[in-house]
XYZ file of C-alpha atoms in Angstrom:
397
model
C 22.034 10.718 43.192
C 18.623 9.228 43.562
C 17.183 12.702 42.683
C 19.271 12.988 39.702
C 17.986 9.908 38.210
C 14.532 10.917 38.957
C 15.177 14.202 36.979
C 16.650 12.198 34.059
C 13.647 9.702 34.202
C 11.262 12.664 34.186
C 13.219 14.577 31.397
C 13.072 11.336 29.216
C 9.534 10.855 29.672
C 8.868 14.497 28.928
C 10.783 14.201 25.788
C 8.957 10.824 24.866
C 5.670 12.509 25.551
C 6.421 15.583 23.345
C 7.761 13.327 20.511
C 4.362 11.203 20.752
C 2.509 14.574 20.481
C 4.496 15.893 17.331
C 4.084 12.563 15.656
C 0.607 11.680 16.999
C -0.715 10.863 13.643
C 1.866 8.330 12.554
C 1.566 6.430 15.938
C -2.097 6.872 16.086
C -2.538 5.006 12.726
C -0.463 2.042 13.930
C -2.317 1.908 17.304
C -5.589 2.231 15.509
C -4.805 -0.890 13.227
C -3.884 -2.880 16.427
C -6.982 -1.559 18.152
C -9.345 -2.566 15.230
C -7.489 -6.122 14.776
C -8.237 -6.889 18.480
C -11.838 -5.512 18.408
C -12.640 -7.842 15.420
C -10.639 -10.766 16.828
C -12.904 -10.603 19.950
C -16.013 -9.976 18.186
C -15.424 -12.817 15.645
C -14.638 -15.174 18.315
C -10.874 -15.423 17.221
C -11.988 -16.049 13.334
C -10.067 -12.767 12.246
C -6.654 -14.187 12.912
C -7.122 -17.833 11.835
C -4.335 -18.636 9.328
C -7.073 -19.229 6.396
C -8.752 -15.746 7.234
C -5.324 -14.160 7.274
C -4.313 -15.555 3.944
C -7.670 -14.460 2.335
C -7.112 -10.853 4.072
C -3.807 -10.609 2.415
C -5.103 -11.688 -0.886
C -8.023 -9.555 -0.783
C -6.122 -6.506 -0.293
C -3.055 -7.091 -2.328
C -4.187 -5.200 -5.279
C -5.228 -2.185 -3.063
C -2.044 -1.953 -1.345
C -0.128 -2.194 -4.836
C -2.226 0.658 -6.047
C -1.897 2.765 -2.963
C 1.985 2.795 -3.239
C 1.406 4.418 -6.470
C -1.460 6.623 -5.377
C 0.571 8.017 -2.542
C 3.258 9.409 -4.755
C 0.436 11.000 -6.843
C -1.294 12.583 -3.839
C 2.180 13.606 -2.429
C 2.775 15.355 -5.728
C -0.576 17.437 -5.328
C -2.668 15.273 -7.916
C -5.272 12.635 -7.773
C -5.948 9.594 -10.103
C -9.551 8.366 -10.243
C -8.597 5.993 -13.231
C -6.872 3.461 -11.591
C -9.794 0.999 -11.039
C -10.740 1.105 -14.845
C -7.032 0.701 -15.887
C -6.819 -2.302 -13.604
C -9.931 -3.617 -15.050
C -8.749 -2.846 -18.413
C -5.468 -4.743 -18.098
C -6.897 -7.606 -16.563
C -9.148 -7.961 -19.756
C -6.145 -7.404 -22.026
C -4.264 -10.233 -20.254
C -7.109 -12.494 -20.469
C -7.510 -11.933 -24.404
C -3.635 -12.404 -24.839
C -3.356 -15.594 -22.696
C -6.699 -17.239 -23.141
C -7.922 -16.320 -26.679
C -4.543 -15.879 -28.347
C -2.782 -18.412 -26.147
C 0.295 -16.158 -25.280
C 2.804 -17.279 -22.742
C 2.261 -15.572 -19.451
C 5.646 -13.748 -19.309
C 5.525 -11.914 -22.553
C 1.655 -11.125 -21.941
C 2.701 -9.758 -18.440
C 5.465 -7.627 -19.791
C 3.072 -6.179 -22.542
C 0.318 -5.325 -20.043
C 2.818 -3.474 -17.633
C 3.927 -1.491 -20.614
C 0.493 -0.809 -21.633
C -0.207 0.479 -18.105
C 2.898 2.760 -18.238
C 1.621 4.187 -21.648
C -1.774 4.839 -20.020
C -0.174 6.662 -17.142
C 2.151 8.462 -19.476
C -0.766 9.607 -21.615
C -2.651 10.907 -18.554
C 0.508 12.444 -16.862
C 1.233 14.239 -20.275
C -2.111 16.235 -20.158
C -1.738 16.908 -16.538
C 1.788 17.990 -16.231
C 2.424 19.596 -19.740
C -1.133 20.912 -20.639
C -1.801 21.822 -17.061
C -5.362 20.101 -16.948
C -6.614 19.224 -13.555
C -5.790 15.614 -12.649
C -9.359 15.175 -11.457
C -10.727 15.974 -15.012
C -8.167 13.817 -16.982
C -8.267 10.754 -14.769
C -12.097 11.012 -14.545
C -12.104 11.093 -18.298
C -9.681 8.069 -18.252
C -11.908 6.234 -16.001
C -14.897 6.339 -18.445
C -12.521 5.616 -21.416
C -10.860 2.630 -19.964
C -13.978 1.219 -18.312
C -15.552 1.272 -21.898
C -12.487 -0.246 -23.499
C -12.580 -3.208 -21.174
C -16.221 -3.775 -22.061
C -15.425 -3.675 -25.709
C -12.287 -5.697 -25.272
C -14.229 -8.536 -23.729
C -17.556 -7.960 -25.810
C -19.233 -7.727 -22.509
C -18.511 -11.312 -21.559
C -16.069 -12.950 -19.012
C -13.010 -14.410 -20.215
C -11.072 -17.237 -18.567
C -9.567 -19.412 -17.080
C -6.090 -18.361 -17.010
C -3.111 -20.585 -17.215
C -2.294 -22.239 -13.865
C 1.446 -20.788 -14.047
C -0.185 -17.343 -14.079
C -2.655 -18.229 -11.402
C 0.327 -18.628 -9.010
C 0.846 -14.887 -9.089
C -1.874 -14.384 -6.650
C -2.915 -17.732 -5.601
C 0.347 -19.381 -5.211
C 2.501 -19.771 -2.225
C 6.371 -19.895 -1.617
C 7.531 -23.520 -1.650
C 8.969 -25.062 1.719
C 12.623 -26.066 1.283
C 12.372 -28.210 4.692
C 9.372 -30.239 3.622
C 7.107 -29.187 6.445
C 3.527 -30.114 6.443
C 1.979 -28.886 9.349
C 4.601 -25.924 9.630
C 6.181 -24.224 6.631
C 9.558 -23.498 8.213
C 10.802 -21.627 5.117
C 8.079 -19.124 5.588
C 8.571 -18.655 9.465
C 12.224 -18.511 9.044
C 11.760 -15.627 6.248
C 9.330 -13.627 8.602
C 11.909 -13.958 11.356
C 14.679 -12.631 9.130
C 12.424 -9.716 7.742
C 11.815 -8.634 11.472
C 15.434 -8.710 12.323
C 16.273 -6.847 9.028
C 13.843 -4.134 9.607
C 15.069 -3.694 13.132
C 18.693 -3.331 12.221
C 17.706 -0.964 9.255
C 15.876 1.078 11.676
C 18.761 1.317 14.307
C 21.431 2.227 11.525
C 19.038 4.867 10.203
C 18.668 6.218 13.913
C 22.401 6.256 14.252
C 22.982 8.049 11.286
C 20.439 10.628 12.267
C 22.178 11.107 15.680
C 25.517 11.281 14.073
C 24.461 14.288 11.932
C 22.894 16.047 14.964
C 19.108 15.532 13.861
C 16.102 15.246 16.335
C 15.462 11.326 16.837
C 12.685 9.115 18.260
C 13.453 8.584 21.999
C 14.992 5.365 22.815
C 12.067 4.108 24.835
C 9.634 4.923 22.097
C 12.195 3.395 19.384
C 12.606 0.236 21.382
C 8.729 -0.216 21.825
C 7.623 0.590 18.242
C 10.350 -1.957 16.674
C 9.646 -4.426 19.151
C 5.848 -4.569 18.490
C 6.743 -4.571 14.575
C 9.176 -7.574 14.918
C 6.471 -9.378 17.143
C 3.764 -8.680 14.581
C 5.580 -9.790 11.418
C 7.121 -13.086 13.544
C 3.394 -13.885 14.838
C 1.841 -13.291 11.624
C 4.364 -15.363 9.819
C 3.944 -18.268 12.238
C 0.118 -18.066 11.675
C 0.652 -18.211 7.744
C 3.317 -21.057 8.220
C 0.666 -23.243 9.894
C -1.519 -23.094 6.834
C 0.253 -22.884 3.622
C 3.205 -20.466 4.097
C 3.438 -16.927 2.708
C 1.500 -16.164 -0.638
C 3.552 -15.288 -3.490
C 1.722 -12.035 -3.887
C 2.934 -10.935 -0.247
C 6.491 -11.349 -1.321
C 5.662 -8.841 -4.245
C 3.962 -6.521 -1.819
C 6.982 -6.362 0.493
C 9.595 -6.043 -2.254
C 7.450 -2.917 -3.459
C 6.777 -1.530 -0.071
C 10.739 -1.441 0.817
C 11.400 -0.209 -2.753
C 9.082 2.498 -2.488
C 9.939 3.396 1.188
C 13.617 3.549 0.118
C 12.711 5.978 -2.947
C 10.746 8.435 -0.786
C 12.987 8.714 2.089
C 16.211 8.184 0.801
C 16.599 9.297 -2.821
C 16.759 12.823 -4.399
C 13.373 12.086 -6.538
C 11.604 11.240 -3.581
C 12.613 14.458 -1.756
C 11.669 16.352 -4.939
C 8.102 14.768 -5.211
C 7.368 16.102 -1.495
C 8.822 19.471 -2.590
C 6.668 19.578 -5.655
C 3.545 18.815 -3.473
C 4.479 21.157 -0.824
C 4.947 24.197 -2.829
C 5.084 23.670 -6.554
C 6.380 27.421 -7.409
C 9.098 27.275 -4.735
C 10.137 23.711 -6.122
C 10.312 25.289 -9.782
C 12.202 28.250 -8.515
C 14.732 25.938 -6.812
C 15.689 24.124 -10.080
C 13.173 21.114 -9.845
C 11.653 20.157 -13.090
C 8.034 19.874 -11.682
C 6.307 18.974 -15.098
C 8.698 16.094 -15.562
C 8.341 14.808 -11.940
C 4.454 15.042 -12.168
C 4.782 13.209 -15.359
C 6.894 10.300 -14.039
C 4.373 10.038 -10.949
C 1.426 9.136 -13.312
C 3.682 6.673 -15.269
C 4.510 4.963 -12.156
C 0.817 4.649 -11.145
C -0.161 3.431 -14.658
C 2.451 0.436 -14.180
C 1.064 -0.268 -10.595
C -2.506 -0.274 -11.596
C -1.569 -2.746 -14.493
C 0.350 -5.031 -11.896
C -2.645 -4.765 -9.551
C -5.077 -5.551 -12.596
C -2.854 -8.769 -13.249
C -3.025 -9.767 -9.505
C -6.746 -9.358 -9.473
C -7.168 -11.302 -12.509
C -5.065 -14.088 -11.407
C -7.010 -14.404 -8.165
C -10.368 -14.445 -10.040
C -9.185 -16.769 -12.449
C -11.022 -14.716 -15.122
C -11.470 -11.368 -16.399
C -14.987 -9.702 -16.229
C -16.170 -6.344 -17.468
C -17.006 -5.078 -13.894
C -13.459 -5.888 -12.849
C -11.929 -2.922 -10.907
C -15.225 -1.048 -10.108
C -15.011 1.133 -7.172
C -11.172 0.247 -6.448
C -9.876 3.850 -6.956
C -12.155 4.794 -3.835
C -10.653 2.113 -1.657
C -7.005 3.232 -2.933
C -7.432 6.697 -2.286
C -9.197 6.307 0.979
C -6.234 4.142 1.960
C -3.849 7.095 1.297
C -5.900 9.550 3.332
C -6.455 7.114 6.179
C -2.636 6.711 6.257
C -1.807 10.195 6.966
C -1.533 11.471 3.205
C -2.709 15.288 3.106
C -5.353 16.268 0.419
C -3.103 19.159 -0.435
C -0.165 17.238 -1.189
C 3.509 17.227 0.224
C 2.673 14.777 3.154
C 2.404 11.013 3.353
C 4.316 8.138 3.926
C 4.652 4.554 2.320
C 3.859 2.648 5.723
C 0.961 5.003 6.325
C -0.541 4.048 3.109
C 0.031 0.449 3.731
C -1.536 0.497 7.235
C -4.495 2.760 5.878
C -5.005 -0.111 3.131
C -4.882 -2.828 6.094
C -7.382 -0.584 8.319
C -9.872 -0.537 5.519
C -9.169 -4.397 4.511
C -9.530 -5.521 8.435
C -12.673 -3.541 8.599
C -14.246 -4.948 5.431
C -13.268 -8.501 6.613
C -14.369 -8.257 10.002
C -17.709 -6.529 9.127
C -18.257 -9.441 6.699
C -17.647 -12.159 9.293
C -19.952 -10.496 11.558
C -22.733 -10.347 8.969
C -23.037 -6.355 8.721
C -24.590 -5.653 5.293
C -22.588 -4.069 2.435
C -24.828 -0.965 2.924
C -23.746 -0.214 6.519
C -20.083 -1.103 5.690
C -19.927 1.660 3.141
C -21.455 4.051 5.739
C -19.049 3.158 8.287
C -16.171 3.380 5.646
C -17.107 6.570 4.664
C -17.244 7.870 8.151
C -13.759 6.724 8.958
C -12.411 8.363 5.830
C -14.012 11.648 6.806
C -12.543 11.448 10.156
C -9.151 10.740 9.080
C -9.387 13.896 6.825
C -10.760 16.084 9.850
C -7.696 14.844 11.842
C -5.394 16.031 8.969
C -7.051 19.456 8.756
C -7.188 19.664 12.597
C -3.289 19.010 12.740
C -2.648 21.646 9.967
C -4.727 24.270 11.909
C -2.447 23.748 14.978
């Protein structure tokens, strides 16, 4: 009896080890983020996870994460978009002109900006999908065009401030229904509910996979991973609740993450995007309208770039000609660090989010430590190169 139990335990351990080896990239990124956070928490004497700094970390990376969700789909489809930073800056400039110079209410101005972002994505997607011009060239041209248009729209000057109601998009916090002062109970309860919901959804998804005879994550790994996720969410919610609560933009980010994770894993269009990036010819022969799909990924990217531009402008409370400069590099790096493949067909929403937070925590931690921007760029470049090397190594295996 004892020998049988030992054999079963050994088999379970072997299966867990095999599963870890097969999914090393996914688990490795999560462990890397945790390790980086622990490292900077120790090196900064606890400053990194202070509630105020955590809030700043969320606000500083919100627009990067929003754009990374769109960029992931573009990269998975086998393309790239270099114009997102310029589009982000241009839309922020447009919002400033409408709300400050023409005194539009922020709601119609926001709707117009999102529509403009979608039209920009549609224009670029049309050239890529239907004229078959390489996305690198099209979006490089777009980067130059919209950088110039933003400069022209602002007449080379900063425009602001924005209305206070619009500023709350990025700088506001959800109200506490319990009237807490030292602890925002509403924010804490929301964090606990989100953690529980994620565990329940993961359990249901795993049960469905088992029901259909699919290969599933070993129970030990499943329990450990979800326990870690839930603990992190509750802990971060508690820390934020001791300051001002959950920022409004964090709620927006979470809703977008859930929506895009659902689209990429549970819908037909999501599976077709992966098929398009994996093998475009095979996808076309199987009946998938590849041109239309590529076009839609760019439209989606344009809308999210516009939303990120609004968030960034609301955070700065002004629109500047240099807004969005270099954002495209951070967004693309977040996707590749998070496991997206440069050749398309591979990548996950949570991976892109984790990649964005890896970049954000590194930026924040190095800034607290007083490391110069020159060495920060060198370190981020090496991290990106290492992530791509790991991807190439895994493919060769």
